[in-house]
Tab-separated table of C-alpha atoms and ligand atoms in Angstrom:
chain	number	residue	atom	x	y	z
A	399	UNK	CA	-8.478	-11.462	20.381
A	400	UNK	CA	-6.860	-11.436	17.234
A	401	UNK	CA	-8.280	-9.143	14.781
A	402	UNK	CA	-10.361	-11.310	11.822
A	403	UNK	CA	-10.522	-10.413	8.502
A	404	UNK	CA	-12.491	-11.915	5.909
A	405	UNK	CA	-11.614	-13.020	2.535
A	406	UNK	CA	-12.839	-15.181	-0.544
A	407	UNK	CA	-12.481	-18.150	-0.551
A	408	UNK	CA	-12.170	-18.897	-4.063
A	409	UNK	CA	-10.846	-15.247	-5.178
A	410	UNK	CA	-12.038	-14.382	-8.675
A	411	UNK	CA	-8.074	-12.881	-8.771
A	412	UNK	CA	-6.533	-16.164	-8.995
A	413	UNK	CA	-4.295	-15.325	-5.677
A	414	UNK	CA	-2.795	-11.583	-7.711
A	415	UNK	CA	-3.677	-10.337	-4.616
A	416	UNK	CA	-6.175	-7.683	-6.283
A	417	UNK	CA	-9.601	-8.751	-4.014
A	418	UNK	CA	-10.284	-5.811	-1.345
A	419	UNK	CA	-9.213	-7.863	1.377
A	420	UNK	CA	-5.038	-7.386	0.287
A	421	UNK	CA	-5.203	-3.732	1.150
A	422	UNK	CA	-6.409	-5.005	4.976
A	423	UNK	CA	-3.381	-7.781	4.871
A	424	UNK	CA	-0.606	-5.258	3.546
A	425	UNK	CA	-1.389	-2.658	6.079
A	426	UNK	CA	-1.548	-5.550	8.959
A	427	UNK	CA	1.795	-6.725	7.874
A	428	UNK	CA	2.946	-3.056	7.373
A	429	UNK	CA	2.436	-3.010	11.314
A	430	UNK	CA	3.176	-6.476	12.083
A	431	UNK	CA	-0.065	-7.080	13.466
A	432	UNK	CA	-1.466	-10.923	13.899
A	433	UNK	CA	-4.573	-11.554	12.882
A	434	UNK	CA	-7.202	-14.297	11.393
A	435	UNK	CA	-8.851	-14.675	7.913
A	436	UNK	CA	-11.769	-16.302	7.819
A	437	UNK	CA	-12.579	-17.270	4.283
A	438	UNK	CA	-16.164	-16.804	2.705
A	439	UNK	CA	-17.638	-18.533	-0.274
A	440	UNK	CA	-19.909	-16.216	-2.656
A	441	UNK	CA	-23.020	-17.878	-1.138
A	442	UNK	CA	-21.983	-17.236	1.930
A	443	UNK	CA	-21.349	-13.532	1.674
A	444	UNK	CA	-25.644	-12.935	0.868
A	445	UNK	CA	-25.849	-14.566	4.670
A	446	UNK	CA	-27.703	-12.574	6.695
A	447	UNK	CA	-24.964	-13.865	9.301
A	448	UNK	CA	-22.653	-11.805	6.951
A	449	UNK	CA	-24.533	-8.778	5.993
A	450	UNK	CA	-24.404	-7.575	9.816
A	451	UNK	CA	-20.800	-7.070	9.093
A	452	UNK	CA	-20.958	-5.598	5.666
A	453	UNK	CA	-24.975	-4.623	4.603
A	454	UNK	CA	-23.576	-5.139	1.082
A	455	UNK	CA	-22.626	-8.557	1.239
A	456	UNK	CA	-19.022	-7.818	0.146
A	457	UNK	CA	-15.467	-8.575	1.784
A	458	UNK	CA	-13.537	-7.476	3.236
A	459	UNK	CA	-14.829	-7.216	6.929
A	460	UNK	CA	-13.355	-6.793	9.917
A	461	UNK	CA	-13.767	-7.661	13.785
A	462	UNK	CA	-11.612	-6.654	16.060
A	463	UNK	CA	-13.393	-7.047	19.535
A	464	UNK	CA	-13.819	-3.357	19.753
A	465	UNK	CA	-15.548	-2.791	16.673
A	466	UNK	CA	-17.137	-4.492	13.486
A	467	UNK	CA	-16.007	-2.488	10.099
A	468	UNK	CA	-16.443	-3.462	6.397
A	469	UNK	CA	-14.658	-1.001	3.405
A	470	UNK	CA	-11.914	-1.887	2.776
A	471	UNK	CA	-10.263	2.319	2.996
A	472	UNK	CA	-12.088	2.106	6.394
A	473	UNK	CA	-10.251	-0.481	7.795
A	474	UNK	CA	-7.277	0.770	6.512
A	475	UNK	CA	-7.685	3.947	8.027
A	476	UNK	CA	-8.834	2.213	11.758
A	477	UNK	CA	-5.832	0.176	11.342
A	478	UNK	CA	-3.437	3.009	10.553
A	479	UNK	CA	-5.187	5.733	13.210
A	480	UNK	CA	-4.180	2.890	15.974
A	481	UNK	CA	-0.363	2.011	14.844
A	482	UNK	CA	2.651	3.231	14.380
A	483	UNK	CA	3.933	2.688	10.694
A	484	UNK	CA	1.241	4.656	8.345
A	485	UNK	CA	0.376	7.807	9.714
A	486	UNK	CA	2.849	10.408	9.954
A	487	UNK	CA	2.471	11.570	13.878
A	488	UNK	CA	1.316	15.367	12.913
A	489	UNK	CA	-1.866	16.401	12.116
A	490	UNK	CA	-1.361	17.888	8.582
A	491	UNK	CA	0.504	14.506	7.689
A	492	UNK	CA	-2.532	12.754	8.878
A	493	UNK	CA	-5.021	15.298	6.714
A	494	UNK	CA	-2.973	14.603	3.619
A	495	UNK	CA	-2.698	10.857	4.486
A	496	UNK	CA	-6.458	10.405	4.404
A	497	UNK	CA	-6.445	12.895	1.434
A	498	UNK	CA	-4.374	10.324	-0.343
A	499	UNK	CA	-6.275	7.470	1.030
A	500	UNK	CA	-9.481	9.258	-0.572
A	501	UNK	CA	-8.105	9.896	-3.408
A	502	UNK	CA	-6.836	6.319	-4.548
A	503	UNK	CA	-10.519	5.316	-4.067
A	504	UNK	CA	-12.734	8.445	-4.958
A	505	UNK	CA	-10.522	9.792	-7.800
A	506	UNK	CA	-7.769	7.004	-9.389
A	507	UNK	CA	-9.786	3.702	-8.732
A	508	UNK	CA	-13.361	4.414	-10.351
A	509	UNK	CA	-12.172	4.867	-14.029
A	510	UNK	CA	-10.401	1.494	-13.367
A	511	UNK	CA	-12.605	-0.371	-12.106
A	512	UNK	CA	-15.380	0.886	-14.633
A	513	UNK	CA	-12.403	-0.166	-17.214
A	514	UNK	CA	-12.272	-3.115	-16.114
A	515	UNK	CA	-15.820	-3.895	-15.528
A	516	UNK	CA	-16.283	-2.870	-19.313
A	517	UNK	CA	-13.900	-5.520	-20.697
A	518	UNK	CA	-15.112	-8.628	-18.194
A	519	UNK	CA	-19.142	-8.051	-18.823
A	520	UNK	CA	-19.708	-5.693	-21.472
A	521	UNK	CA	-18.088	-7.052	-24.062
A	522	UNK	CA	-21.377	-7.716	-26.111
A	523	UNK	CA	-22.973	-4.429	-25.867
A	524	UNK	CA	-22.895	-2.593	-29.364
A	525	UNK	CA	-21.498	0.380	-27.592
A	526	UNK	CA	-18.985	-1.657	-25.897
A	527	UNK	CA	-16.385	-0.490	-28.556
A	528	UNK	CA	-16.470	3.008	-28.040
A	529	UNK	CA	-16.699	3.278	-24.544
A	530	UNK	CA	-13.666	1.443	-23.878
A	531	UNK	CA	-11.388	4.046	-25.404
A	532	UNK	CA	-13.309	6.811	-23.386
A	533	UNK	CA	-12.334	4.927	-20.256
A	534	UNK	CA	-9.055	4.198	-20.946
A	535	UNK	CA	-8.554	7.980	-21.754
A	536	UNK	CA	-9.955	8.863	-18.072
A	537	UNK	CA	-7.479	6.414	-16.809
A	538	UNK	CA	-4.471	7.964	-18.587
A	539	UNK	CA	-5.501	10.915	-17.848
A	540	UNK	CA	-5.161	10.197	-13.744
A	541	UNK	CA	-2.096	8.465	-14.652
A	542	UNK	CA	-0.783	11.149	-16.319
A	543	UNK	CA	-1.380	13.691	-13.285
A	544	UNK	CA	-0.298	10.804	-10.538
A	545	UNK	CA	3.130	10.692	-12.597
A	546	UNK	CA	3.322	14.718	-12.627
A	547	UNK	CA	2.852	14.577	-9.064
A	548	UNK	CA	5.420	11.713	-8.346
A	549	UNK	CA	8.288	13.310	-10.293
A	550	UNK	CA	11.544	13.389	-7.992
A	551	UNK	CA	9.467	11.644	-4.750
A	552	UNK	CA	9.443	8.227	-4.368
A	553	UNK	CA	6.066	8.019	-2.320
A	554	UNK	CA	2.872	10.282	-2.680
A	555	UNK	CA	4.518	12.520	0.328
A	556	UNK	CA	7.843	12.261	2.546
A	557	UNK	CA	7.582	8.636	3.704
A	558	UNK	CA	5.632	6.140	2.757
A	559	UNK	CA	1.947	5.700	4.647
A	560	UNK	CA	-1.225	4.312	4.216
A	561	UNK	CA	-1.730	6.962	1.559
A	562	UNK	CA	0.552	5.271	-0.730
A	563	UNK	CA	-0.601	2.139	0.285
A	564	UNK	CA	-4.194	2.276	-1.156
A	565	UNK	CA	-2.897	4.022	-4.371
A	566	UNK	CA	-0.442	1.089	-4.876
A	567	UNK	CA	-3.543	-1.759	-3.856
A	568	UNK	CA	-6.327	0.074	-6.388
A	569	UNK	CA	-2.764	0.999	-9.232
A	570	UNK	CA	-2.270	-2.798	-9.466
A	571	UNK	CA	-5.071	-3.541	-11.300
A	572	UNK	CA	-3.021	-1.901	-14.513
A	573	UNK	CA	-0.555	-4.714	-14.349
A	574	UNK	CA	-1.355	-6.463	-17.703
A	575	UNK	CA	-3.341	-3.508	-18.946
A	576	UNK	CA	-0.521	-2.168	-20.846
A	577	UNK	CA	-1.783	1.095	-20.201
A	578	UNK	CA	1.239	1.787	-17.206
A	579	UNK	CA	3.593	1.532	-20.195
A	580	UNK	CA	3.198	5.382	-21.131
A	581	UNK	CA	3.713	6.056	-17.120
A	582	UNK	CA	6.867	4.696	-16.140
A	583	UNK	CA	7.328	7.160	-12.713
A	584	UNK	CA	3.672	5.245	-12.033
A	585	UNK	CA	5.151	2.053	-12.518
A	586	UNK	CA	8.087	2.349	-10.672
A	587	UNK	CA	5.756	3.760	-7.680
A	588	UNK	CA	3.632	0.651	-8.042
A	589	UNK	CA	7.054	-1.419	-8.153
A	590	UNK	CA	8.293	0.082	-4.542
A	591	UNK	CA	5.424	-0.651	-2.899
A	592	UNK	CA	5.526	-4.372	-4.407
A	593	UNK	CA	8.987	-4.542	-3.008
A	594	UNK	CA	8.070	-3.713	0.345
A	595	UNK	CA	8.374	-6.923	2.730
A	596	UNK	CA	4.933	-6.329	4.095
A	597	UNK	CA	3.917	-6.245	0.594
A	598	UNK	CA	5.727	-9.730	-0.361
A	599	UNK	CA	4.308	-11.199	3.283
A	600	UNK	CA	0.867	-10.283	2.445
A	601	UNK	CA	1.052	-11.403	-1.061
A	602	UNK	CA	1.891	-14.536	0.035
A	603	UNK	CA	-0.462	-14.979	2.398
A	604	UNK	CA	-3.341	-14.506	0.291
A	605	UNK	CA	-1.622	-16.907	-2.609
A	606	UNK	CA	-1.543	-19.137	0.181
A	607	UNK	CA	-5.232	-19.100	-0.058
A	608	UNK	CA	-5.703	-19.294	-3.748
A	609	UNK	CA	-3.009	-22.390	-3.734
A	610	UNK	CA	-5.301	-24.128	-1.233
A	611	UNK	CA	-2.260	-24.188	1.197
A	612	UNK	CA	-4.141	-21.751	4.139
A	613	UNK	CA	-6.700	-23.315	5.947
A	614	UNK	CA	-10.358	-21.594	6.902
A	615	UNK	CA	-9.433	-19.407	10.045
A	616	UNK	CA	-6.131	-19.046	9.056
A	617	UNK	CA	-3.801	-17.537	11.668
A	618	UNK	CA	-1.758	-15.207	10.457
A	619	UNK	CA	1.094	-14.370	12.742
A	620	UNK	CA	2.416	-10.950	10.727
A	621	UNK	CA	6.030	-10.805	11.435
B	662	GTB	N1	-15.822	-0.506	-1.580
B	662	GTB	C1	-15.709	-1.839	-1.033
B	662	GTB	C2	-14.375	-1.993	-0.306
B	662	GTB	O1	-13.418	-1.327	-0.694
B	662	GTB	O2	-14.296	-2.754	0.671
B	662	GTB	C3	-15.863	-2.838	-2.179
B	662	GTB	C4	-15.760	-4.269	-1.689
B	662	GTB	C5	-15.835	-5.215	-2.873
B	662	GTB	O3	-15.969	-4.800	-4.047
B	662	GTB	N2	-15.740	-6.499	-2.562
B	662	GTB	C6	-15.794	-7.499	-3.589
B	662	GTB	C7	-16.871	-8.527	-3.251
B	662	GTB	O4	-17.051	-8.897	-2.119
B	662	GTB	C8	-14.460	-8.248	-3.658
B	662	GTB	S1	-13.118	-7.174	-4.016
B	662	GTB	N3	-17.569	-8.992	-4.289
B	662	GTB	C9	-18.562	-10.002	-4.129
B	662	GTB	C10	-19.945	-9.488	-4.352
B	662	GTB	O5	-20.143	-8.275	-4.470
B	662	GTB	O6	-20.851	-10.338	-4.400
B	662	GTB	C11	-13.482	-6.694	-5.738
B	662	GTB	C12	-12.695	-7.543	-6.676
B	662	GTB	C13	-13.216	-8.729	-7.127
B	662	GTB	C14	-12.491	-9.501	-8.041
B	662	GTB	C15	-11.267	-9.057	-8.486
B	662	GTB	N4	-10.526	-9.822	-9.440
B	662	GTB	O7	-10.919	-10.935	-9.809
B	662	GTB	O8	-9.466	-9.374	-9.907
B	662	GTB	C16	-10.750	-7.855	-8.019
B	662	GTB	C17	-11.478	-7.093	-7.115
């Protein structure tokens, strides 16, 4: 069985590739792994059919005959324990790979999504104004110590690995900001991982969807 992963439908993203689900299709293509999306709409995702795969009523999920999973840094991980390609094969590698993995979505990612959140929904609050700048401060301020850490390496440690892939996935979200323009050694870390084939087979895949040229079901036959 291939594995199935599901997706929106109609992503919210407008096919940039920044819904949950990319992280799951980058890492599949980082191992060339087939697999299925099967494509959700909004209504469908409050199913009880779906909340046995993710209680939350979220994407991405995953099925892979052994196993059901949903978070998205879960299936990552599951994918990565399992494959060669993004795991280093020693077990201090691994640590710091999951340390990594952790960190894009316990430390980096919750100032920007919180950002983010702020500008799309709480635009009208009266204190809207001056909690924006306190967010964006928290964000430079990771920024800032992600670019420290990055100076003279090109990935996050000695090769690249699942580690760098979930920074990249939950970094992305800057494009447009502006707020990568003070943190060019961030930039050009989001940049290599956007040049990566896997990256550019993935991202097409899921524009695919948005494009309404990949059908329900889709099989995906990573290469
Ligand atoms: N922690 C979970 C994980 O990593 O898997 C979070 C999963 C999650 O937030 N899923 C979102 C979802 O299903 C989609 S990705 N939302 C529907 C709901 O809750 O009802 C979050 C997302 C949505 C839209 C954009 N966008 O438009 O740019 C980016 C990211």
């Amino acid at each position: 069985m291939r594995p199935v992963l599901t997706a929106f439908a109609t992503s919210p993203d407008r096919g940039r590739g920044l819904a949950r689900d990319f992280r799951v299709r980058w890492a599949l293509e980082e191992i060339g792994q087939p697999y299925e999306v099967r494509l959700l709409t909004f209504a469908e995702l409050k199913q009880p059919a779906h909340r046995t795969l993710n209680p939350f009523g979220q994407i991405p999920t995953w099925q892979d005959g052994r196993c059901a999973l949903f978070e998205s840094g879960a299936i990552v991980l599951h994918i990565a324990e399992r494959h060669p390609g993004l795991m280093p094969d020693d077990k201090v590698g691994r640590a710091r790979t999951m340390a990594w993995m952790f960190a894009a979505v316990d430390t980096v990612e919750p100032p920007i999504w919180e950002w983010d959140l702020a500008r799309m929904v709480e635009g009208g609050k009266p204190w809207h104004a001056e909690r924006l700048p306190m967010l964006e401060h928290r964000i430079h301020t990771r920024l800032a110590e992600l670019a420290a850490w990055l100076d003279q390496r090109d990935w996050l440690e000695s090769e690249f690995s699942a580690g760098d892939l979930m920074m990249v996935a939950v970094l992305r979200r800057l494009h447009a900001s502006g707020l990568l323009d003070e943190h060019p050694s961030v930039a050009a870390f989001i940049a290599r991982g956007e040049a990566r084939p896997a990256f550019c087979r993935a991202f097409a895949a899921q524009k695919a969807v948005f494009d309404g040229k990949a059908a329900n079901d889709d099989e995906r036959a990573a290469t």
